[in-house]
Coordinates of C-alpha atoms in Angstrom, one line a residue:
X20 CA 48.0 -8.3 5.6
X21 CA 48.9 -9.9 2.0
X22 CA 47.9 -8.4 -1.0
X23 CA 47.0 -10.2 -4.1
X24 CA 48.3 -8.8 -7.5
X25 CA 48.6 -9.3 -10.9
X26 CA 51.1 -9.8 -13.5
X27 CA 50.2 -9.6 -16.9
X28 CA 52.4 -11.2 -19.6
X29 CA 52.8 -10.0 -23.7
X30 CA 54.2 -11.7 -26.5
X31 CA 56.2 -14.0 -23.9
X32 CA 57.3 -17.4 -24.7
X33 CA 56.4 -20.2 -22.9
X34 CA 59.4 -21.2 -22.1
X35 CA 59.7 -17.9 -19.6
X36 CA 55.9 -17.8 -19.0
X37 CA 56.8 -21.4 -17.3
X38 CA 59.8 -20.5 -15.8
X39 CA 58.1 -17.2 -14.3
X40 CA 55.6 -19.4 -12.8
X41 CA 57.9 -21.9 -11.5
X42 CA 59.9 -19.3 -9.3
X43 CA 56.7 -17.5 -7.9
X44 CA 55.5 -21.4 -7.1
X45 CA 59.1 -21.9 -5.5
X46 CA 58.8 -18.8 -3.2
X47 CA 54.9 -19.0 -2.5
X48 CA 54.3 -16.8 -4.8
X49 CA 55.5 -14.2 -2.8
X50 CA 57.3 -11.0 -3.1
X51 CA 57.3 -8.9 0.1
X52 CA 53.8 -8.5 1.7
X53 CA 52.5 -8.8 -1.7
X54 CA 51.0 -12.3 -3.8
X55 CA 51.4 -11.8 -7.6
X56 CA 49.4 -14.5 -9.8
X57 CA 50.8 -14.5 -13.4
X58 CA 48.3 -14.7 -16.7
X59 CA 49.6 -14.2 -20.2
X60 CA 46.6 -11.6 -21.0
X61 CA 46.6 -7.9 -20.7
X62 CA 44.5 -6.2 -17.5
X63 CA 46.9 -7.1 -14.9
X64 CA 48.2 -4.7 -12.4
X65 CA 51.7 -4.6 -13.9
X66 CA 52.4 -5.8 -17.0
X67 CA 55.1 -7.6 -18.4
X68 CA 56.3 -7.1 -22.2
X69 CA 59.1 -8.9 -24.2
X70 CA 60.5 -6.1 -26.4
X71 CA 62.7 -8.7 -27.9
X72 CA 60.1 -9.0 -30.7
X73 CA 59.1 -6.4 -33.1
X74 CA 55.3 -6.5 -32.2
X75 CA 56.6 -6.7 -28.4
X76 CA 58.2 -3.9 -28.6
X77 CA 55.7 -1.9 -30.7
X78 CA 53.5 -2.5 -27.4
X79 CA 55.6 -2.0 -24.9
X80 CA 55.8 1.9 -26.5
X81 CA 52.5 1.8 -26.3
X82 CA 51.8 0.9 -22.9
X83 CA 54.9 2.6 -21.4
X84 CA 53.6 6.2 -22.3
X85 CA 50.7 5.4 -20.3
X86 CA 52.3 4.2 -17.5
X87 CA 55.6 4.2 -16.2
X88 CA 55.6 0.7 -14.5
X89 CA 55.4 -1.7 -17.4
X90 CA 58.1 -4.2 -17.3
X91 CA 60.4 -4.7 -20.1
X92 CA 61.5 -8.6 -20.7
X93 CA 64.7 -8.4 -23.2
X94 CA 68.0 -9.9 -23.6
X95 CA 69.5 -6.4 -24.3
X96 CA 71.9 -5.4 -21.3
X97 CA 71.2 -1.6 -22.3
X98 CA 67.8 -1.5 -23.1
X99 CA 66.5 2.2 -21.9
X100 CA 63.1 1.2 -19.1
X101 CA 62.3 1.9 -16.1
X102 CA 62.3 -1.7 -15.2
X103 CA 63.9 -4.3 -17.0
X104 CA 63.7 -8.4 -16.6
X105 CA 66.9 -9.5 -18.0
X106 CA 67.2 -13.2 -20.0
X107 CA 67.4 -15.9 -19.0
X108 CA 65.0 -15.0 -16.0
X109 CA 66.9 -15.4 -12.7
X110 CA 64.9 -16.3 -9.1
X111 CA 66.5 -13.1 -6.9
X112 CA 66.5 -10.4 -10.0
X113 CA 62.7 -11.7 -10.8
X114 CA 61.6 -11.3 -7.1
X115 CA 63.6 -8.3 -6.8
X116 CA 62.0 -6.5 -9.7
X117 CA 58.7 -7.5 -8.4
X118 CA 59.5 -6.0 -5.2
X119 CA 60.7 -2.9 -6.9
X120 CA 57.9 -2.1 -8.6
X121 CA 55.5 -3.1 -5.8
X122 CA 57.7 0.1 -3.7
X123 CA 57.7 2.4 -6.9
X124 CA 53.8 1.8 -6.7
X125 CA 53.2 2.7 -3.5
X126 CA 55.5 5.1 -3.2
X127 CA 53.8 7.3 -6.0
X128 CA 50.5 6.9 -4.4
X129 CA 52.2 8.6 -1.0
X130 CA 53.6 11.3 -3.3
X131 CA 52.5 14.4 -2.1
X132 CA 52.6 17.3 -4.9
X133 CA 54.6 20.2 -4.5
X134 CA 53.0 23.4 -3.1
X135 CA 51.3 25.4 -5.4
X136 CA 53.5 28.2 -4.3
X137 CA 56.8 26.3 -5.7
X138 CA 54.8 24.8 -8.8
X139 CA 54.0 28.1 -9.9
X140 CA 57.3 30.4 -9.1
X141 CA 58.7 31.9 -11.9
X142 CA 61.8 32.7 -9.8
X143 CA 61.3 36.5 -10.4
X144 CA 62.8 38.7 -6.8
X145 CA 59.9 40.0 -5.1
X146 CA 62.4 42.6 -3.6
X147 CA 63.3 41.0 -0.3
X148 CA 65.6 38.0 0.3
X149 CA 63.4 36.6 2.4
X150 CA 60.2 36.3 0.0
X151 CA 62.7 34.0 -2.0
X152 CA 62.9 31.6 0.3
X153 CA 60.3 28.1 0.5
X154 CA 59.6 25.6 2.8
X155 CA 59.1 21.8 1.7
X156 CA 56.2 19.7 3.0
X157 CA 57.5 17.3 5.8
X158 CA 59.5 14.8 4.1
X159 CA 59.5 15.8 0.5
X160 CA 62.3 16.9 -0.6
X161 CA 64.0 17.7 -4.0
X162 CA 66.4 15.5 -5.2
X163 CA 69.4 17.6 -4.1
X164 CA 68.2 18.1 -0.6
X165 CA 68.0 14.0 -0.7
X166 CA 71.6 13.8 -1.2
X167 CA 72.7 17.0 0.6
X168 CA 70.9 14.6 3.7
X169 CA 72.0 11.3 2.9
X170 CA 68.7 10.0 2.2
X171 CA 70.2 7.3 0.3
X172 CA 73.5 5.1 2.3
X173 CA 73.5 2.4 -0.2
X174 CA 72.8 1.9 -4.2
X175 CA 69.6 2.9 -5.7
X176 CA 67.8 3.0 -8.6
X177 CA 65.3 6.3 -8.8
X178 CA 61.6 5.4 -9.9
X179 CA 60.4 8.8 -10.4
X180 CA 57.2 8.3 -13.2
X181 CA 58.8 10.6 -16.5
X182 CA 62.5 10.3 -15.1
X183 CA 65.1 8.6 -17.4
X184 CA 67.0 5.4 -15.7
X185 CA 69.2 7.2 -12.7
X186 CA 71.7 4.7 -10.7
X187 CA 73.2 6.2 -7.4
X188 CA 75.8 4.7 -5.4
X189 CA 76.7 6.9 -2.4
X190 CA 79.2 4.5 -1.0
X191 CA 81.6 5.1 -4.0
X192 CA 80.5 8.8 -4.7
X193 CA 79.0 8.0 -8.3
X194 CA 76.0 7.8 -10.5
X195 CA 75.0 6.2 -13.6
X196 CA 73.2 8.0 -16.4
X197 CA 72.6 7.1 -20.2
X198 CA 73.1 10.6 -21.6
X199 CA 74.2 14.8 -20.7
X200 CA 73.8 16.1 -17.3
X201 CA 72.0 18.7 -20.1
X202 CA 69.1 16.3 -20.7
X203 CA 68.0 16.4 -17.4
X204 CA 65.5 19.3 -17.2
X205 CA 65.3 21.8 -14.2
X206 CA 62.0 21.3 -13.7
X207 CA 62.9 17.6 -12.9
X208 CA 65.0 18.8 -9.9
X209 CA 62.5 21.2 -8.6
X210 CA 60.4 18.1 -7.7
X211 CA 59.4 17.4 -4.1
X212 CA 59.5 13.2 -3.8
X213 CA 59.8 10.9 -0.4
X214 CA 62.6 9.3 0.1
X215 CA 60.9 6.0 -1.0
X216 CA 61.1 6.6 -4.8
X217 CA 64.7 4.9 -4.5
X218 CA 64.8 1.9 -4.6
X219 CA 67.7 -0.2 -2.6
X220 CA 69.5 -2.8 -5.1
X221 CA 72.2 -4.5 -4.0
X222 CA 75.9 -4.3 -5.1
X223 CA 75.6 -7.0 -7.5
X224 CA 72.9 -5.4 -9.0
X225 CA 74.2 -2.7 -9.4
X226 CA 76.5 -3.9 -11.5
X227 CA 73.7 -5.9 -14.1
X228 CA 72.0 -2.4 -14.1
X229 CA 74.8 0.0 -14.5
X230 CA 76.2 -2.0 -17.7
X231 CA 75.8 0.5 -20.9
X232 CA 75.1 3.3 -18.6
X233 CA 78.1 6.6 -18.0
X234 CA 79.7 6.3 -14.9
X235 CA 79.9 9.9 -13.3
X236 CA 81.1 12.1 -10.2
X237 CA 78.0 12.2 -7.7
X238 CA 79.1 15.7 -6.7
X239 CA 77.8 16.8 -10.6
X240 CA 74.7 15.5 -9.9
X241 CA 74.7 17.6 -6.4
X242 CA 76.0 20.5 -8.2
X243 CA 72.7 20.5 -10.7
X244 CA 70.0 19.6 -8.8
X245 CA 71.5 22.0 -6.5
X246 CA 71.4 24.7 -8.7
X247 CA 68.0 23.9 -9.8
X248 CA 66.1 22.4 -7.2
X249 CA 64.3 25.9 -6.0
X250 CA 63.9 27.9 -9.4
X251 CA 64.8 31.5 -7.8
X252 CA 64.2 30.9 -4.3
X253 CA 66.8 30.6 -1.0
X254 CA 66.8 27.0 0.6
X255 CA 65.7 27.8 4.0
X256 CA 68.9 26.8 5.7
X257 CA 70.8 30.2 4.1
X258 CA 67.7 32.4 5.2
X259 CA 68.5 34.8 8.0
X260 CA 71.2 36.8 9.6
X261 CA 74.2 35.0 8.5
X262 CA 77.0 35.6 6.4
X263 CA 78.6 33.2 3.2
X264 CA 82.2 32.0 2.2
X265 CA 84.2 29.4 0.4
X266 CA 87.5 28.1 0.9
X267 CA 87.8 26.4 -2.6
X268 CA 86.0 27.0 -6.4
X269 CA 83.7 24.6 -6.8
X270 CA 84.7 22.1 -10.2
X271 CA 81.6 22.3 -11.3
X272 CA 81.1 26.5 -11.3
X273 CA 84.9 26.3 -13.2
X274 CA 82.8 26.6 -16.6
X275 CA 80.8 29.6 -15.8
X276 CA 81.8 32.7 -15.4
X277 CA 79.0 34.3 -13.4
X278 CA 79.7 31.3 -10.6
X279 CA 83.3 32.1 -10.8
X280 CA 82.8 35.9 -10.4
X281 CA 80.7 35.0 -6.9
X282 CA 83.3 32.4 -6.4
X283 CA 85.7 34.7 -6.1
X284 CA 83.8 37.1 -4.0
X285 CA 82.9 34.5 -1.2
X286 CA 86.5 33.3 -1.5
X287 CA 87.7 36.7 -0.1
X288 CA 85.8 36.5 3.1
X289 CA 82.0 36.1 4.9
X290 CA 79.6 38.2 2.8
X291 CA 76.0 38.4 3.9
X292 CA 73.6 38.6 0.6
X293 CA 73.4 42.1 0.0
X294 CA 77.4 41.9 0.2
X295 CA 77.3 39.6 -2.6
X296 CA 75.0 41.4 -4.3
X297 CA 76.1 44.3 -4.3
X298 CA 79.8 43.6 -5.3
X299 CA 78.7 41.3 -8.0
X300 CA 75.5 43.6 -9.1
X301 CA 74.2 40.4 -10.6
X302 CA 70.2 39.1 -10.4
X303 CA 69.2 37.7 -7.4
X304 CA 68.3 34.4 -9.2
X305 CA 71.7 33.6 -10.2
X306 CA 73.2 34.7 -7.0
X307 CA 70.6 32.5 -5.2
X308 CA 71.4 29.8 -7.5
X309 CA 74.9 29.6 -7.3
X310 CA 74.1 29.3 -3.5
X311 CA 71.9 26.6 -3.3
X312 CA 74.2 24.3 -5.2
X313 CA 77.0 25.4 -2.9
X314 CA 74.9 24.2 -0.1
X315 CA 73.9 21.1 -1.4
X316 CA 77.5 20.3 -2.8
X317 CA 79.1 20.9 1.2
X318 CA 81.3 23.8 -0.7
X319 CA 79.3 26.5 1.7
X320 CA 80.7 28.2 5.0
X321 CA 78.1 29.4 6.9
X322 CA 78.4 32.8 9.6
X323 CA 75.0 32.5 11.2
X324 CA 75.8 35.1 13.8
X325 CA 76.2 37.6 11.1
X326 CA 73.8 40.3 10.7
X327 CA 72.3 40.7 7.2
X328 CA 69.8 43.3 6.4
X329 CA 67.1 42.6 3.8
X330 CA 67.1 45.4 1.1

């Protein structure tokens, strides 16, 4: 069944307010299974804003704290939104965007909050391995656990509400950020989100989007989210009587020393985690950790027919 939608327009000149409707009169005004009707007045259900002026722009800050989905119309190639119309205003990026913000929408009305028991850990050890470990509502997973399972085949922009622009690109192993790996807070990776808050773009747009933003490794992004994603507790693959090693230092561990100490340890041969613990005598948190992101970065060798006591 269609639904009817629709787009506000601010401080946008005629000449794009005619052009907009023009293209949604070409394609039936139709954009997947929903009908958008354009008005240049505020109360839509998204809302459009050219930041290209200053009293555009003033509301566009405005309305974006508020909510995440308001549309930025600019001629700026970097400009920093969530979703950005690009001028001149082109048929397939203005139906695409339309469509991507129709998913984005939906998506975080599925979203189903993390349990309370993961919200509130404060990743102190409870004195048994096992209490570490938690289990994730079916098919809500943390970022890293996305990519540790291929969630994601082809390019993608994330549409997480509060998340900076993040491009992946699994094909070529890469991601696109506009800033430090540093400025992406752990709480950020200990989300639980469906798969859905990723939006498929196509190579081409990749391209548009990615322009201005830092090409980078996609195993850094699997190394932090890794490390992050559980805040002191085990993924519930590693739980159990089985026993850890490496055949290689991970790059990303190379600049710190605690995750080169355990490095070294695995590197030796299996340990089960009171092994590890012991001959590093460091805090369960780190050594959990340091796991997790070995895990999600396909560094870890797993013995499962090992038998590891809990201490």
């Amino acid at each position: 069944m269609t639904e009817t939608r629709t787009l506000s327009t601010l401080e946008v000149g005629q000449k794009d307010l005619m052009v907009m409707r023009s293209l949604l009169n070409l394609t039936g005004s139709r954009s997947g299974e929903v009908t958008w009707e354009l008005i240049a007045a505020p109360g839509g259900d998204v809302t459009l804003v050219d930041v290209d002026s200053d009293a555009g722009l003033e509301q566009w800050k405005e309305l974006q704290s508020a909510d995440p989905r308001i549309v930025a119309l600019t001629r700026k190639k970097d400009f920093p939104a969530r979703f950005v119309l690009h001028k001149p205003v082109r048929s397939r990026e203005f139906i695409q965007l339309l469509n991507e913000v129709a998913v984005a929408e939906a998506s975080e009305e599925e979203t189903v909050e993390p349990a309370q028991a993961v919200a509130d850990a404060p990743g102190a050890w409870q004195g048994n391995w096992e209490t570490m470990v938690v289990e994730r509502p079916d098919q809500q997973y943390t970022l890293a656990e996305h990519l540790r399972r291929q969630s994601w085949r082809s390019p993608v922009v994330l549409t997480r509400p509060g998340w900076p622009l993040i491009l992946i690109d699994p094909g070529s192993g890469a991601w696109f950020f506009d800033g430090s790996i540093s400025e992406l807070s752990p709480p950020m990776f200990a989300e639980v989100m469906p798969a859905a808050v990723a939006v498929p773009i196509s190579s081409a747009q990749l391209v548009e989007r990615c322009q201005g933003l830092k090409q980078r490794p996609l195993s850094e992004l699997k190394w932090f989210a890794g490390l992050a994603q559980s805040r002191g507790q085990l993924h519930p693959d590693l739980a159990g009587n089985l026993e850890f090693m490496l055949t290689q230092v991970p790059s990303h561990a190379s600049t710190n020393q605690a995750y080169q100490s355990l490095a070294r340890i695995l590197l030796r041969g299996p340990r089960s985690l009171d092994e590890v613990h012991a001959e590093s005598e460091m805090a369960p948190e780190t050594i959990v950790a340091f796991l997790n992101a070995c895990y999600t970065s396909g560094y870890l060798l797993l013995n499962r027919s090992a038998s590891a006591a809990n201490f």
